[in-house]
Structure formats: structure tokens, C-alpha cells
Short mmCIF file of C-alpha atoms in Angstrom, two decimals:
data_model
loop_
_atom_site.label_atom_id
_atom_site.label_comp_id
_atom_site.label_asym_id
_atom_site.label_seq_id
_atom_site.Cartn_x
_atom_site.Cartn_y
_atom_site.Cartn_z
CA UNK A 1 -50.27 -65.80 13.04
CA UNK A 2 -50.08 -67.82 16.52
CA UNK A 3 -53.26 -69.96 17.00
CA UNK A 4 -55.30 -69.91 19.98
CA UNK A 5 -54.32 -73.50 21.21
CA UNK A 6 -50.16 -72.33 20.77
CA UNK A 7 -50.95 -68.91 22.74
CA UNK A 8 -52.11 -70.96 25.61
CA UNK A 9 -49.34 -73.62 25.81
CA UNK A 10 -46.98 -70.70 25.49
CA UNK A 11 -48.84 -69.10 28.18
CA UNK A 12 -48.71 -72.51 30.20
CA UNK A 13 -44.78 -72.98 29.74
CA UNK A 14 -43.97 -69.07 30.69
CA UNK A 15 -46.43 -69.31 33.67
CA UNK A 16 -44.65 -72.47 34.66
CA UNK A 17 -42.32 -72.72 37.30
CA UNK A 18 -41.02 -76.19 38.61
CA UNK A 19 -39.95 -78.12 35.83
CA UNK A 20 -40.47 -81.52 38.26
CA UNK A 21 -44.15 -81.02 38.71
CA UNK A 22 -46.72 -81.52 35.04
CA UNK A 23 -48.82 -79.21 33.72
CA UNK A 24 -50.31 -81.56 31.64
CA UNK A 25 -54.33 -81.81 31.76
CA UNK A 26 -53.86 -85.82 31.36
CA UNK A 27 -51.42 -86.53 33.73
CA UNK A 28 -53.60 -83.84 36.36
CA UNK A 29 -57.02 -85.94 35.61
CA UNK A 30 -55.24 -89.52 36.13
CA UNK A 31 -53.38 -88.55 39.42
CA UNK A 32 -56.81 -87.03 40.48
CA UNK A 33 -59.24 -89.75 39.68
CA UNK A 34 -56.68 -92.39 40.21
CA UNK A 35 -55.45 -90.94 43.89
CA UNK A 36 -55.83 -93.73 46.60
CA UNK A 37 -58.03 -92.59 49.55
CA UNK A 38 -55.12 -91.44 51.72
CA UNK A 39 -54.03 -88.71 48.68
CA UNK A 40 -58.00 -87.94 48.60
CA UNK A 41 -57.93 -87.11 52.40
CA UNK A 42 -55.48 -84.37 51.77
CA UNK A 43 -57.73 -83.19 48.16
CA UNK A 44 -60.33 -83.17 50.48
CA UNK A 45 -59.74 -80.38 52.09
CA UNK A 46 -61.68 -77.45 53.28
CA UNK A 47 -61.09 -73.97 54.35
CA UNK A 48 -60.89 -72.51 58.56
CA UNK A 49 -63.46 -69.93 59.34
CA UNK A 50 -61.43 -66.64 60.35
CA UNK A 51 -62.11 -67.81 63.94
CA UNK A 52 -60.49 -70.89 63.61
CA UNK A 53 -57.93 -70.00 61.31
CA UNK A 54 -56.88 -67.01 63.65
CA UNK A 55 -56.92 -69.45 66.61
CA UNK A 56 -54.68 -72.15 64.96
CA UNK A 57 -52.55 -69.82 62.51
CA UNK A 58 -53.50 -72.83 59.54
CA UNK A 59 -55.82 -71.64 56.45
CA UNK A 60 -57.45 -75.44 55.61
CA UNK A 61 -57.37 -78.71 56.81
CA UNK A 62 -58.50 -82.35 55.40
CA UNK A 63 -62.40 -82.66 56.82
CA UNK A 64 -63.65 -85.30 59.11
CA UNK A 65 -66.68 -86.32 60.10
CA UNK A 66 -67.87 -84.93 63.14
CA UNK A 67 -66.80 -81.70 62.02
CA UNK A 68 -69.19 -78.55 61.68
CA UNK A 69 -68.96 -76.82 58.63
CA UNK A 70 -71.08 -73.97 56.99
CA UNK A 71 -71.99 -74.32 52.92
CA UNK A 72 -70.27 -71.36 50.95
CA UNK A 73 -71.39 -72.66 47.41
CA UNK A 74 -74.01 -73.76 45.70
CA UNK A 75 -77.80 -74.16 45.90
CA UNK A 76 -77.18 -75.04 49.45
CA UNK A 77 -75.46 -71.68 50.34
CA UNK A 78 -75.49 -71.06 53.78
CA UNK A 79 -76.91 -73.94 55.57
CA UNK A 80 -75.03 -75.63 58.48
CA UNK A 81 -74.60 -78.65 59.76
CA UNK A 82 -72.42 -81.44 61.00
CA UNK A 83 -70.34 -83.36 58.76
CA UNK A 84 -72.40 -86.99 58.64
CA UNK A 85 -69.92 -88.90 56.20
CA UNK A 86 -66.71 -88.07 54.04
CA UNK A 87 -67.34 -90.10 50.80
CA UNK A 88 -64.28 -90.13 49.69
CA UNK A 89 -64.75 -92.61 46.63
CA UNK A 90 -67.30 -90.08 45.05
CA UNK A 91 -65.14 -86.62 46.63
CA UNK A 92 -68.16 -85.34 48.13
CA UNK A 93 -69.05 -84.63 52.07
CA UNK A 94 -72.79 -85.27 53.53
CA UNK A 95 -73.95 -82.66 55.90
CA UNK A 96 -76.62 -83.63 58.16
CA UNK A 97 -79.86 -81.04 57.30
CA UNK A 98 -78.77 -80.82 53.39
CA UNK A 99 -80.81 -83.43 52.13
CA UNK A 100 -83.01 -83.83 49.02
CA UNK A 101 -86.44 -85.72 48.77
CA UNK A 102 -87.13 -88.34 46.38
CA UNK A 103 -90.23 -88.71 44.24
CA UNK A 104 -90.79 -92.06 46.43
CA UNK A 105 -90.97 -89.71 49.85
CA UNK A 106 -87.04 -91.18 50.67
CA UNK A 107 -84.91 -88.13 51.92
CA UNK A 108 -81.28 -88.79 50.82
CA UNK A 109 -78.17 -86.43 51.50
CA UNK A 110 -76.95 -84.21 48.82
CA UNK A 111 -73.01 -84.53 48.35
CA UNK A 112 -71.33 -81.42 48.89
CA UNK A 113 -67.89 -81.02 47.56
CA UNK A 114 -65.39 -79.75 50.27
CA UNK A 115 -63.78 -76.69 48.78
CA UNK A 116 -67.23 -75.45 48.58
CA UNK A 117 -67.86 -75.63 52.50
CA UNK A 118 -65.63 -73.41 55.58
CA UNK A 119 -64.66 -75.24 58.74
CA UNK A 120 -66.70 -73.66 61.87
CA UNK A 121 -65.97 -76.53 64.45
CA UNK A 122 -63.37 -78.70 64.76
CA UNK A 123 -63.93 -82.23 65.87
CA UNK A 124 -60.46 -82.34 67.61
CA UNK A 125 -58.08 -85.20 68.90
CA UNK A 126 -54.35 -86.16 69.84
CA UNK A 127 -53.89 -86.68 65.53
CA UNK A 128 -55.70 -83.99 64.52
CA UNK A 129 -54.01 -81.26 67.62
CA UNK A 130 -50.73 -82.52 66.30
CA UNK A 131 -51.02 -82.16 62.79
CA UNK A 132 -52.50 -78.44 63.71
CA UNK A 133 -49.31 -77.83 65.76
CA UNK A 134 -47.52 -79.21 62.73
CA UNK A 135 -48.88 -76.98 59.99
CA UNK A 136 -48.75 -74.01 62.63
CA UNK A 137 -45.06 -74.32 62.91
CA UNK A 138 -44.19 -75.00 59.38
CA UNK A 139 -46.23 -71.53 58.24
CA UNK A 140 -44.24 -69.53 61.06
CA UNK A 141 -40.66 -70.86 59.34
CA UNK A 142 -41.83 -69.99 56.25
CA UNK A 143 -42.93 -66.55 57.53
CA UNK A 144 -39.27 -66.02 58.94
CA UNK A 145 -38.18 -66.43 55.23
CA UNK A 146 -38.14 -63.22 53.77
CA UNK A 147 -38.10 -64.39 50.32
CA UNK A 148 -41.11 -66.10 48.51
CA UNK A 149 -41.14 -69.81 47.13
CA UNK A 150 -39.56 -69.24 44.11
CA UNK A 151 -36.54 -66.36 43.46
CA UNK A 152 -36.91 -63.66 41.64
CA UNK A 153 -35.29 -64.68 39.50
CA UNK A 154 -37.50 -67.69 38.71
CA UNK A 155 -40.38 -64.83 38.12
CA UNK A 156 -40.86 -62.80 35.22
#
């Protein structure tokens, strides 16, 4: 009889496919709450609206503040706003107009995190056009490849 907790490592190792990267939930948790805030620029991410992403051929970039972004999840769902502040010490984004009062009258903002929000407006300059251009260009080459990432013969 296979236990449940063998099943899913054996699951984990045949669903596994580049032996230089971990798959280990310890090693994931430390490199994500231990990431310095340059590595949690890039975590912090968020998705293109189809507008955008059809404009600049790129699916997500790293958010900014100035940037306009729409709430996808959550009890917020739906609200807009500008982005006000990235905090990336707590991985959370505050959107001007999602705010919460406080039993003391205070209105404070509510972190969002930024997989949970879409991109409507980019706050654009020479950095950010170029690393657009960038990520444009490197999803056309990998277009021109007809294979995949891996080989078949890599997949099962």
C-alpha cells in the first residue's frame, strides 16, 4: 500500500523536469521570504490587460507606482485605482480608493497582493519602454522555435 505523503513525492519527482531547479517546499519558502527587494520586484509582478498586452506582445510586468491597475481578487474585486505605493517588504501594493476605516475614524490602505490585480495603464519611461522592447523580442524568438521548453522527450 503507497501512503498518501509517498504518492505525492512520486507525483512531485515524475512531474519534475529540471533537475537544477528544487521542488522542495523549504528551500521555495526561504528563497521567497528571504528574496532581497530587487528579486521581489520581479515576484511582484502583475498581469497586462488584453489591451496592453496586445499592444506590447508581453503577458506581465513588475508594478510600479504610478501605474493604474484594476482589482481581479478579493473583497475588493473590481475597484480601480492608481498604484499609491509598492510595499515591497510586506509583498503587497496600495491602491489609492481601496482603503479601510479604523474604529478611531483613521482611513488606512488595504494591501493588495499583485497577482491579484491586471495592469490597465502603464506609467511608462526610457527603463520601463526598454525592458518592454526587451521581453517583446525575447517572446517573438521563442515563438520562431517550433519546439516547446522542454523535448519531448523530457515529457511523459
Amino acid at each position: 500500500a503507497i501512503t498518501a505523503g509517498a504518492f505525492c513525492s512520486a507525483v512531485s519527482l515524475a512531474m519534475k523536469l529540471n533537475p537544477a531547479v528544487s521542488s522542495s517546499r523549504r528551500k521555495s519558502r526561504k528563497a521567497h521570504f528571504g528574496a532581497s527587494s530587487g528579486e521581489r520586484r520581479k515576484l511582484m509582478s502583475a498581469t497586462l490587460s488584453k489591451a496592453l498586452r496586445s499592444q506590447y506582445k508581453v503577458r506581465s510586468v513588475p508594478i510600479r507606482k504610478d501605474d493604474e491597475v484594476m482589482v481581479m481578487r478579493g473583497l475588493h474585486k473590481g475597484r480601480e485605482g492608481k498604484v499609491t505605493s509598492v510595499y515591497r517588504k510586506k509583498f503587497v501594493v496600495h491602491i489609492e480608493r481601496v482603503t479601510r476605516d479604523k474604529a478611531g475614524g483613521n482611513t488606512v490602505p488595504v494591501g493588495v497582493d499583485a497577482s491579484n490585480v491586471m495592469i490597465t495603464k502603464l506609467k511608462l519611461d526610457k527603463d520601463r519602454k526598454q525592458i518592454l522592447e526587451r521581453k517583446a523580442a525575447a517572446a517573438l524568438a521563442a515563438a520562431g522555435k517550433a519546439e516547446g521548453k522542454y523535448p519531448d522527450s523530457m515529457q511523459q
